[in-house]
PDB file of C-alpha atoms and ligand atoms in Angstrom:
ATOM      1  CA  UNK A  12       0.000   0.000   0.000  1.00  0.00           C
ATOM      2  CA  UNK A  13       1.395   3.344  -1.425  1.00  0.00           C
ATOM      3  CA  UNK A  14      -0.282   6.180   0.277  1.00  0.00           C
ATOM      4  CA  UNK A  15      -0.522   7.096   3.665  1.00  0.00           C
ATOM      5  CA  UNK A  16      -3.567   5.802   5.833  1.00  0.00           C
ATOM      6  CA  UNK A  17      -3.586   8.801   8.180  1.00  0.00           C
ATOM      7  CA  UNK A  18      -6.462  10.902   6.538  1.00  0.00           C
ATOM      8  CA  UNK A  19      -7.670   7.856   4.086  1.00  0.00           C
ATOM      9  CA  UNK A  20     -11.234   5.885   5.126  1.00  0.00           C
ATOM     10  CA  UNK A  21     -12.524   3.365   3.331  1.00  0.00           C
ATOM     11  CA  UNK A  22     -16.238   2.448   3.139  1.00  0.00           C
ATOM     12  CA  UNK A  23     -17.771  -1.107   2.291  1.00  0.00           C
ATOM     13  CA  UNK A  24     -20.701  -0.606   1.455  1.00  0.00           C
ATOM     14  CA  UNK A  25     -23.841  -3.272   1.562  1.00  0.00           C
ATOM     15  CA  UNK A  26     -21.544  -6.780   1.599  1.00  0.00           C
ATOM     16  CA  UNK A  27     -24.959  -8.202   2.778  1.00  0.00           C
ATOM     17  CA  UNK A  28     -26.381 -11.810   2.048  1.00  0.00           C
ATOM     18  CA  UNK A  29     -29.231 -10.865  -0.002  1.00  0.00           C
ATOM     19  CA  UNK A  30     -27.207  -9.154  -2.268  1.00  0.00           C
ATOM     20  CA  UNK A  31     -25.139 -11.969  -2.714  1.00  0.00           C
ATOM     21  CA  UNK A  32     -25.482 -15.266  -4.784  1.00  0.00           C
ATOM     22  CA  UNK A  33     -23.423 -17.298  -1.758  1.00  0.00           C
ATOM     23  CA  UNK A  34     -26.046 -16.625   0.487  1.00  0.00           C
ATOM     24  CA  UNK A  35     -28.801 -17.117  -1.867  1.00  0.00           C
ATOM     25  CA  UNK A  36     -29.948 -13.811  -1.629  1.00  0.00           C
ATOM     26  CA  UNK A  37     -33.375 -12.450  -2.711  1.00  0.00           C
ATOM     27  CA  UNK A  38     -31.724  -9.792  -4.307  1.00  0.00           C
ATOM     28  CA  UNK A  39     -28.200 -11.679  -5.462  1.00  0.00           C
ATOM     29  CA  UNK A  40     -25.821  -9.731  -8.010  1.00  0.00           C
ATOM     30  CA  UNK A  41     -23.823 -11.515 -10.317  1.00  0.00           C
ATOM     31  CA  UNK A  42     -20.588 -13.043  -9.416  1.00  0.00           C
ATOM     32  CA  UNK A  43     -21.170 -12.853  -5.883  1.00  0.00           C
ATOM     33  CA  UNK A  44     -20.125 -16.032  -4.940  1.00  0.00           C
ATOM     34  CA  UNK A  45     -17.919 -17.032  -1.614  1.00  0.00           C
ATOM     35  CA  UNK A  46     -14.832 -16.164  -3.211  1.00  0.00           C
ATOM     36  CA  UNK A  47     -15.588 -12.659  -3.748  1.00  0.00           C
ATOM     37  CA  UNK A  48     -16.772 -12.039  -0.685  1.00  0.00           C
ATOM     38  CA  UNK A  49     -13.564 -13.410   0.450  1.00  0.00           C
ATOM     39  CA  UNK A  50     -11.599 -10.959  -1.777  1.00  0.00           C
ATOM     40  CA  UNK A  51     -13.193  -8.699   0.137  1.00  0.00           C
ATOM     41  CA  UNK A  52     -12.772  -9.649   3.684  1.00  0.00           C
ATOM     42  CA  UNK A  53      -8.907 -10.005   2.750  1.00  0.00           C
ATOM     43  CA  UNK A  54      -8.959  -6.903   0.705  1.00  0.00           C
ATOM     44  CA  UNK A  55     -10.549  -5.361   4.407  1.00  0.00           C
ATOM     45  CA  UNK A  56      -8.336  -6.639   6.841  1.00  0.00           C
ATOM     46  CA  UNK A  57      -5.236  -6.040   4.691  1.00  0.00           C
ATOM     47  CA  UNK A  58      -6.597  -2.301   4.440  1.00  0.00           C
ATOM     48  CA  UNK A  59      -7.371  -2.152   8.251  1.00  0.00           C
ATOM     49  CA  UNK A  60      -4.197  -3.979   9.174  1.00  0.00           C
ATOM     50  CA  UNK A  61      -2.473  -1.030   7.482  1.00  0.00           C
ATOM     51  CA  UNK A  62      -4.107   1.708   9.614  1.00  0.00           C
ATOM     52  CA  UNK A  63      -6.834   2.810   7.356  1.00  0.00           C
ATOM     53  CA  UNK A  64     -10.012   3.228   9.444  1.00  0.00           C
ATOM     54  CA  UNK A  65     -12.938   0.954   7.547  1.00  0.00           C
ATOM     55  CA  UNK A  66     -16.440   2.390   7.785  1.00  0.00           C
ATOM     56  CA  UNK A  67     -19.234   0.373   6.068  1.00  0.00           C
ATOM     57  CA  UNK A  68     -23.153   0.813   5.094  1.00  0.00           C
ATOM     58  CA  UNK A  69     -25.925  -1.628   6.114  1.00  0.00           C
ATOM     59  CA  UNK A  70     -29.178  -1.361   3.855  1.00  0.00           C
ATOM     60  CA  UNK A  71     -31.741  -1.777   6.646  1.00  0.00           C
ATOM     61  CA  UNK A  72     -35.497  -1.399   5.214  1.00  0.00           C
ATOM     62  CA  UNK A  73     -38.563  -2.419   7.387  1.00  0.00           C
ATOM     63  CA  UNK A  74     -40.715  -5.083   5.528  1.00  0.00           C
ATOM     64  CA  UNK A  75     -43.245  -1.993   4.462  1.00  0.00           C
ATOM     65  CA  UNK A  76     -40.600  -0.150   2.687  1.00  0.00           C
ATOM     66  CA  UNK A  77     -41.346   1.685  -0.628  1.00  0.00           C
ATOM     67  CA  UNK A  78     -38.727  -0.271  -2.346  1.00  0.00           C
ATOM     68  CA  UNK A  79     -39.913  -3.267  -2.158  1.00  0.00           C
ATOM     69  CA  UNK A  80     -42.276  -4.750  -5.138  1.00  0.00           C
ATOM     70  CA  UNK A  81     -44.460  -6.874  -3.111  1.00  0.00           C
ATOM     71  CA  UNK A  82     -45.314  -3.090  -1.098  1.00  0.00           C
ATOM     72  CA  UNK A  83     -46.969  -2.562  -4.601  1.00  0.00           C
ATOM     73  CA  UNK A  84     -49.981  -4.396  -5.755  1.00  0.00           C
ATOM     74  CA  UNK A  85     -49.779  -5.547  -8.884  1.00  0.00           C
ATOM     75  CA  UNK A  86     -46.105  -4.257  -9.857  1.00  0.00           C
ATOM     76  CA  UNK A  87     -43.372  -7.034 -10.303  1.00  0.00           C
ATOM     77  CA  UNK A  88     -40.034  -7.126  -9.109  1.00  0.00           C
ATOM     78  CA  UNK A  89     -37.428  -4.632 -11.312  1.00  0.00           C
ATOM     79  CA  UNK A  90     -40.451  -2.370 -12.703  1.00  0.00           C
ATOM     80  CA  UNK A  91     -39.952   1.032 -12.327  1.00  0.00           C
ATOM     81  CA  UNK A  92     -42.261   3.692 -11.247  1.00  0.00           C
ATOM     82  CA  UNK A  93     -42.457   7.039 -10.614  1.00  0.00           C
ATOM     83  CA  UNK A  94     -43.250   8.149  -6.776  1.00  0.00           C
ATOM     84  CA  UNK A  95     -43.777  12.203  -6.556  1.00  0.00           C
ATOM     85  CA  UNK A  96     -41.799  12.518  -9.761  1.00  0.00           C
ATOM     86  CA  UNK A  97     -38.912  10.477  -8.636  1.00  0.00           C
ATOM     87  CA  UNK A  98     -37.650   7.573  -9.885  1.00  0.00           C
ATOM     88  CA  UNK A  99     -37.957   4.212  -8.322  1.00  0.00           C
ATOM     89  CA  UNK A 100     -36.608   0.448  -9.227  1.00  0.00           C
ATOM     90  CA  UNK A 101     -39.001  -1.837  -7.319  1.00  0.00           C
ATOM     91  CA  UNK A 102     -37.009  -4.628  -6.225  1.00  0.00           C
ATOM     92  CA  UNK A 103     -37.252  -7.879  -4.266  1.00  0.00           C
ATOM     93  CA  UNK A 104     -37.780  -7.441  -0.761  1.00  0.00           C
ATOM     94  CA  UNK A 105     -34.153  -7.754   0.543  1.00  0.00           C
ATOM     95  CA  UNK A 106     -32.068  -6.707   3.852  1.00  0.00           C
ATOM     96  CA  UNK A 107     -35.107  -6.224   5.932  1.00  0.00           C
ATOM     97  CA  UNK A 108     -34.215  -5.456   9.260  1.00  0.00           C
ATOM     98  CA  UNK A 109     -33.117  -8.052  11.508  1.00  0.00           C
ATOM     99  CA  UNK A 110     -33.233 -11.072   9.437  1.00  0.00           C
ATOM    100  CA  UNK A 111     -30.322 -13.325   8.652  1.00  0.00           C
ATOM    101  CA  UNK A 112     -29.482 -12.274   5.175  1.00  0.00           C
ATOM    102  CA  UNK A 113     -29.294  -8.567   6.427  1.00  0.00           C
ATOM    103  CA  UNK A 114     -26.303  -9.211   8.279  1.00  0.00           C
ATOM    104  CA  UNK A 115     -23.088  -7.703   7.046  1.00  0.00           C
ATOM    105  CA  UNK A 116     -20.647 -10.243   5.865  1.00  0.00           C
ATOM    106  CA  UNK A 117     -17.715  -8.708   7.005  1.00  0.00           C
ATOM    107  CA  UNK A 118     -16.110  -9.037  10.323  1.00  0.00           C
ATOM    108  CA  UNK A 119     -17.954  -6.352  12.019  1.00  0.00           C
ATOM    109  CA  UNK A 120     -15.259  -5.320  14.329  1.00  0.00           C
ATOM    110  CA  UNK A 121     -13.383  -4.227  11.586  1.00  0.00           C
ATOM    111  CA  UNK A 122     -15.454  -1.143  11.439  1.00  0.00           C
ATOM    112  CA  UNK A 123     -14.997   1.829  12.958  1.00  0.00           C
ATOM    113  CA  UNK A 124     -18.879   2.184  12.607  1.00  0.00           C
ATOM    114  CA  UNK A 125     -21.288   0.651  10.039  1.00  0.00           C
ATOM    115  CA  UNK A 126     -24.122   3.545   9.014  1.00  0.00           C
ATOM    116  CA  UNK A 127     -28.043   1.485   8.718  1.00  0.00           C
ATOM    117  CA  UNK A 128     -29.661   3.106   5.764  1.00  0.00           C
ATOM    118  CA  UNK A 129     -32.877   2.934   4.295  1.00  0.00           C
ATOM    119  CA  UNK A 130     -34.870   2.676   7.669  1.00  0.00           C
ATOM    120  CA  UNK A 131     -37.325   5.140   6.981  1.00  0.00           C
ATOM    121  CA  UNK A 132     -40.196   2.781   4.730  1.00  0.00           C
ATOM    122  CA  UNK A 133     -40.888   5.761   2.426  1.00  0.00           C
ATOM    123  CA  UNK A 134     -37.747   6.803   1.110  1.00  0.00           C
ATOM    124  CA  UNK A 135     -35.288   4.856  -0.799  1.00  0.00           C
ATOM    125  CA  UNK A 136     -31.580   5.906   0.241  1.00  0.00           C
ATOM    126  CA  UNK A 137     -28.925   3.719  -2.111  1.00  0.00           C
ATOM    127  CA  UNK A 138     -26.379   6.780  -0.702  1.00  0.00           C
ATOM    128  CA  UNK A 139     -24.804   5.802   2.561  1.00  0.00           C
ATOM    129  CA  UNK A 140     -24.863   9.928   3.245  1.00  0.00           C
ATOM    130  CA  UNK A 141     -28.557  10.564   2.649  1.00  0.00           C
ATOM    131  CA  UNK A 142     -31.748   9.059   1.337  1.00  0.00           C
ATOM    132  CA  UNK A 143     -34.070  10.560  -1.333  1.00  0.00           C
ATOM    133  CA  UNK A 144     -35.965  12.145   1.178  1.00  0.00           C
ATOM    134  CA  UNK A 145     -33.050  14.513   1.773  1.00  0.00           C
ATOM    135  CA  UNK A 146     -32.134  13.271   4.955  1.00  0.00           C
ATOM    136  CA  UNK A 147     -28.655  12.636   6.003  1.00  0.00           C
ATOM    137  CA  UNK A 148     -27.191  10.010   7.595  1.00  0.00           C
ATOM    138  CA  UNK A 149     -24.676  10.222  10.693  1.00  0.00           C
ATOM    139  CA  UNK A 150     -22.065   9.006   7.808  1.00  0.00           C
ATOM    140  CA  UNK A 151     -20.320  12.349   7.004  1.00  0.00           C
ATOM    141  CA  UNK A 152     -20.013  13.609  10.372  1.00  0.00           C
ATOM    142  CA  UNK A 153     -18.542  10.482  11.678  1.00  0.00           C
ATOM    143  CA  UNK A 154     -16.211  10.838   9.073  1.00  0.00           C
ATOM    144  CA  UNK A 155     -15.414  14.058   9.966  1.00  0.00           C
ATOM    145  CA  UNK A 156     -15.187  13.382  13.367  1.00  0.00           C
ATOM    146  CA  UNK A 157     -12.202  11.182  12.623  1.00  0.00           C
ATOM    147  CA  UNK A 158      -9.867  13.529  10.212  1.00  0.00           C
ATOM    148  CA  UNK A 159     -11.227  11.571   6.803  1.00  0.00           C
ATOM    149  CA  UNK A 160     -10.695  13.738   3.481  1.00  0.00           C
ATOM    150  CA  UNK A 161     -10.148  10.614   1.279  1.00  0.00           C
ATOM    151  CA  UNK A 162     -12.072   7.814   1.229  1.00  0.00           C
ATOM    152  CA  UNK A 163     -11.648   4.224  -0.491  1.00  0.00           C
ATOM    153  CA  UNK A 164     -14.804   3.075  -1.733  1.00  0.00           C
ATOM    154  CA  UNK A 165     -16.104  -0.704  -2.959  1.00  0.00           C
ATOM    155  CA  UNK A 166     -18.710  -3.559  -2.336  1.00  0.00           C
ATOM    156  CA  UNK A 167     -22.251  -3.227  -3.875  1.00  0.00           C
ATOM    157  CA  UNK A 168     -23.999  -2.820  -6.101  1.00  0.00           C
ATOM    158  CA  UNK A 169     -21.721  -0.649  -8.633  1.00  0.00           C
ATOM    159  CA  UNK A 170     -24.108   0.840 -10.122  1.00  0.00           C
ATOM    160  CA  UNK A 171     -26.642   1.649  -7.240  1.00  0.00           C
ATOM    161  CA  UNK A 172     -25.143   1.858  -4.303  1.00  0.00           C
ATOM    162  CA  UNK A 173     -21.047   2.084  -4.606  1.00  0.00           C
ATOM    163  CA  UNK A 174     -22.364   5.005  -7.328  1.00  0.00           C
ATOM    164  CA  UNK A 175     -24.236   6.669  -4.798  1.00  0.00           C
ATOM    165  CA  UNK A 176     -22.356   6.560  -2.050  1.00  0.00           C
ATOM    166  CA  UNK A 177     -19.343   7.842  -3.803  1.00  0.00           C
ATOM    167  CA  UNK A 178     -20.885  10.307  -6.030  1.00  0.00           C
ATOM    168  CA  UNK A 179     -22.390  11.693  -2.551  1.00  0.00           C
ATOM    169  CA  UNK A 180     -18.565  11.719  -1.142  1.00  0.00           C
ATOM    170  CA  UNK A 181     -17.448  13.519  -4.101  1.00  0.00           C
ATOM    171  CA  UNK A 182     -20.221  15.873  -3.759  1.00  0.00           C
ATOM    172  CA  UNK A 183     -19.258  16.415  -0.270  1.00  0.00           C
ATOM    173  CA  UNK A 184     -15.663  16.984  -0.774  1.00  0.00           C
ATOM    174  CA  UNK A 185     -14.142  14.139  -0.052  1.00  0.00           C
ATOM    175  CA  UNK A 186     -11.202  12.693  -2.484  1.00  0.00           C
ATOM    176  CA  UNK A 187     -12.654   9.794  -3.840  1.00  0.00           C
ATOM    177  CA  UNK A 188     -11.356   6.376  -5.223  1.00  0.00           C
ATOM    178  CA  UNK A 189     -13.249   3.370  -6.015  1.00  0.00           C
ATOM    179  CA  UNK A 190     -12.109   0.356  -6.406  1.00  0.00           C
ATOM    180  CA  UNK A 191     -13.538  -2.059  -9.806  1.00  0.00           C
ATOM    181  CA  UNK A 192     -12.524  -5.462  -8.834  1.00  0.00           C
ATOM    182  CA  UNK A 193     -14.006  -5.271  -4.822  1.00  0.00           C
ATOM    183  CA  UNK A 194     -17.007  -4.396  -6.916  1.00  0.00           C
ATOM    184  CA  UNK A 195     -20.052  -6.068  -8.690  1.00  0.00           C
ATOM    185  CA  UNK A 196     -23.378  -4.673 -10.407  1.00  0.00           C
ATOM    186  CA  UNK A 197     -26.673  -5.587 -10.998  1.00  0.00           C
ATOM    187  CA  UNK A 198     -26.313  -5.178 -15.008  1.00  0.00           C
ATOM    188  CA  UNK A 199     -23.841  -4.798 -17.143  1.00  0.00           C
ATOM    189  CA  UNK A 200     -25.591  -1.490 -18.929  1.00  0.00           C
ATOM    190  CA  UNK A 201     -26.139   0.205 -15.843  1.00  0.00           C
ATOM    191  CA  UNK A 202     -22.600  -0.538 -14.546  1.00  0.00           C
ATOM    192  CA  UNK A 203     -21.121   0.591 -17.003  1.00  0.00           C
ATOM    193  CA  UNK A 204     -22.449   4.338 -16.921  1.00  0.00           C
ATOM    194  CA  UNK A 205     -21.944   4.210 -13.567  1.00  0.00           C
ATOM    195  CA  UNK A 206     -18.460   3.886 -13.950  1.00  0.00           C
ATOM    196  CA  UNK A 207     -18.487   6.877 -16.582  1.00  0.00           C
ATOM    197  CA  UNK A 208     -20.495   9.127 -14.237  1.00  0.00           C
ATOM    198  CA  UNK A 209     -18.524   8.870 -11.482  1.00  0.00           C
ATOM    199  CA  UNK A 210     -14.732   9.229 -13.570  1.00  0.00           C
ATOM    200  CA  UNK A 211     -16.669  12.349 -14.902  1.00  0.00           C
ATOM    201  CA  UNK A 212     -17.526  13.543 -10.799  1.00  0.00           C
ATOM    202  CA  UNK A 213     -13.875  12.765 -10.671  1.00  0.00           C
ATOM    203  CA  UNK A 214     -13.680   9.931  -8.774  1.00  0.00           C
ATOM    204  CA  UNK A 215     -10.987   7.770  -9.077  1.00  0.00           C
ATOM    205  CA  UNK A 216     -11.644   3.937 -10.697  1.00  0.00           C
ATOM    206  CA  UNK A 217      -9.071   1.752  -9.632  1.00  0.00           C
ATOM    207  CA  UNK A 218      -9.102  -2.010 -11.299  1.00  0.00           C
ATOM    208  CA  UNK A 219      -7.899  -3.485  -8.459  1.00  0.00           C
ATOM    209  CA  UNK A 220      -6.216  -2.248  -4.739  1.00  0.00           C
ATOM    210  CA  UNK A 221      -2.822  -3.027  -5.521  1.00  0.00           C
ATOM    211  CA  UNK A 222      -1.989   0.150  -7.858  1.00  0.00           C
ATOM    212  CA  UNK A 223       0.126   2.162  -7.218  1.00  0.00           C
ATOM    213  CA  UNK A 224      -2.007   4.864  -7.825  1.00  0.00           C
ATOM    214  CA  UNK A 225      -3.814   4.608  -4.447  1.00  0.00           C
TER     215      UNK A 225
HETATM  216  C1  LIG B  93     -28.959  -1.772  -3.358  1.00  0.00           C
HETATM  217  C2  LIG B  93     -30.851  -2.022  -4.610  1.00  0.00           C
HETATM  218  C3  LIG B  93     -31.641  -1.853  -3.494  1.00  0.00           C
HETATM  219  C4  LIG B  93     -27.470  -1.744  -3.316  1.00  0.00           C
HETATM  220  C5  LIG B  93     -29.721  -1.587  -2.225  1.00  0.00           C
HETATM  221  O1  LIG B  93     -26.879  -2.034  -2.241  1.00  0.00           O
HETATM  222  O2  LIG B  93     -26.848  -1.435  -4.362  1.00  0.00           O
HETATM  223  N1  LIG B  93     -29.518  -1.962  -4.543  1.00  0.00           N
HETATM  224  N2  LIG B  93     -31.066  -1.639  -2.308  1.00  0.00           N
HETATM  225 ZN1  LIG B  94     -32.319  -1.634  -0.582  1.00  0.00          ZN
END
């Protein structure tokens, strides 16, 4: 590891069961099998075991949450509506509170703090700093509150949550790098202009962890 940890955080965001294929999860992303969640504990540990602090997000919905297809009569799962003008992807129900798949697959005493997200059952919130209601998470502030100005970004989905939760650090001024390879996304199309909109926020896309460049 090149640069220096002392002002570098990294966040994992969403290494949950049901977004995983190992687990079986209701809401499983390609190539999510046991070995790359275990690229990702290693990539985690190594990153911790070199002083960077780790920081994670949880998605945490209540069964009635907006999101969630079956909340919707007659919608299927992966429609997309329109609620008060926005934009929502109704999806399986997935990482609903409590439950075994909701669980964060990485050694939880790695982190510093893991941020819940998505509590609140009418908003959607695929950022770990704020949901689409406009409400913030504690995730900034926490960050602030331990010196962070760059953070290391990765987990899932690519093009839903990694994109939002490292757009919203961009926006909010931290220096941003994500990583490809600790990453997966729900569709190829989608992933891909994630990765273009967030080179074009200028956010850094790293292959794999390794570079030099970090
Ligand atoms: C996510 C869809 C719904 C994600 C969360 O973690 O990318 N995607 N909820
Ligand atoms: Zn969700």
């Amino acid at each position: 590891m090149v640069i220096a940890s002392g002002n570098t955080g990294v966040i994992v965001v969403d290494i949950q069961g049901d977004f995983t294929t190992w687990k079986d999860g209701s809401l499983a992303v390609d190539g999510t099998d046991s070995h790359f969640v275990e690229k990702i504990r290693k990539a985690t540990e190594t990153l911790d075991k070199n002083g960077y602090l780790i920081f994670g997000t949880q998605d945490w919905h209540p069964a009635n949450h907006v999101s969630f297809f079956t909340n919707h009569p007659g919608k299927q799962a992966f429609e997309v509506i329109k609620i008060e003008g926005k934009t929502q992807v109704l999806w399986p129900p997935h990482c609903i509170q409590g439950t075994e798949n909701a669980r964060v697959l990485v050694d939880n005493n790695l982190f510093m703090a893991i941020v819940k997200k998505g509590k609140d059952p009418r908003y959607d919130s695929y950022s770990g700093f704020q949901d689409d209601g406009g409400t913030e998470t504690e995730m900034d502030s926490i960050l602030k509150r331990n010196g962070i100005e760059k953070v290391i970004v990765y987990g899932l989905a690519t093009d839903y949550c990694v994109k939002a939760t490292a757009i919203d650090a961009a926006t909010a001024g931290y220096n941003v790098t994500v990583v490809e390879g600790l990453c997966k996304g729900v569709a190829p199309d989608t992933t891909e202009s994630a990765l273009k909109e967030m080179k074009k926020k200028g956010i850094t896309v790293l292959k794999e962890l390794n570079s030099k460049k970090i």
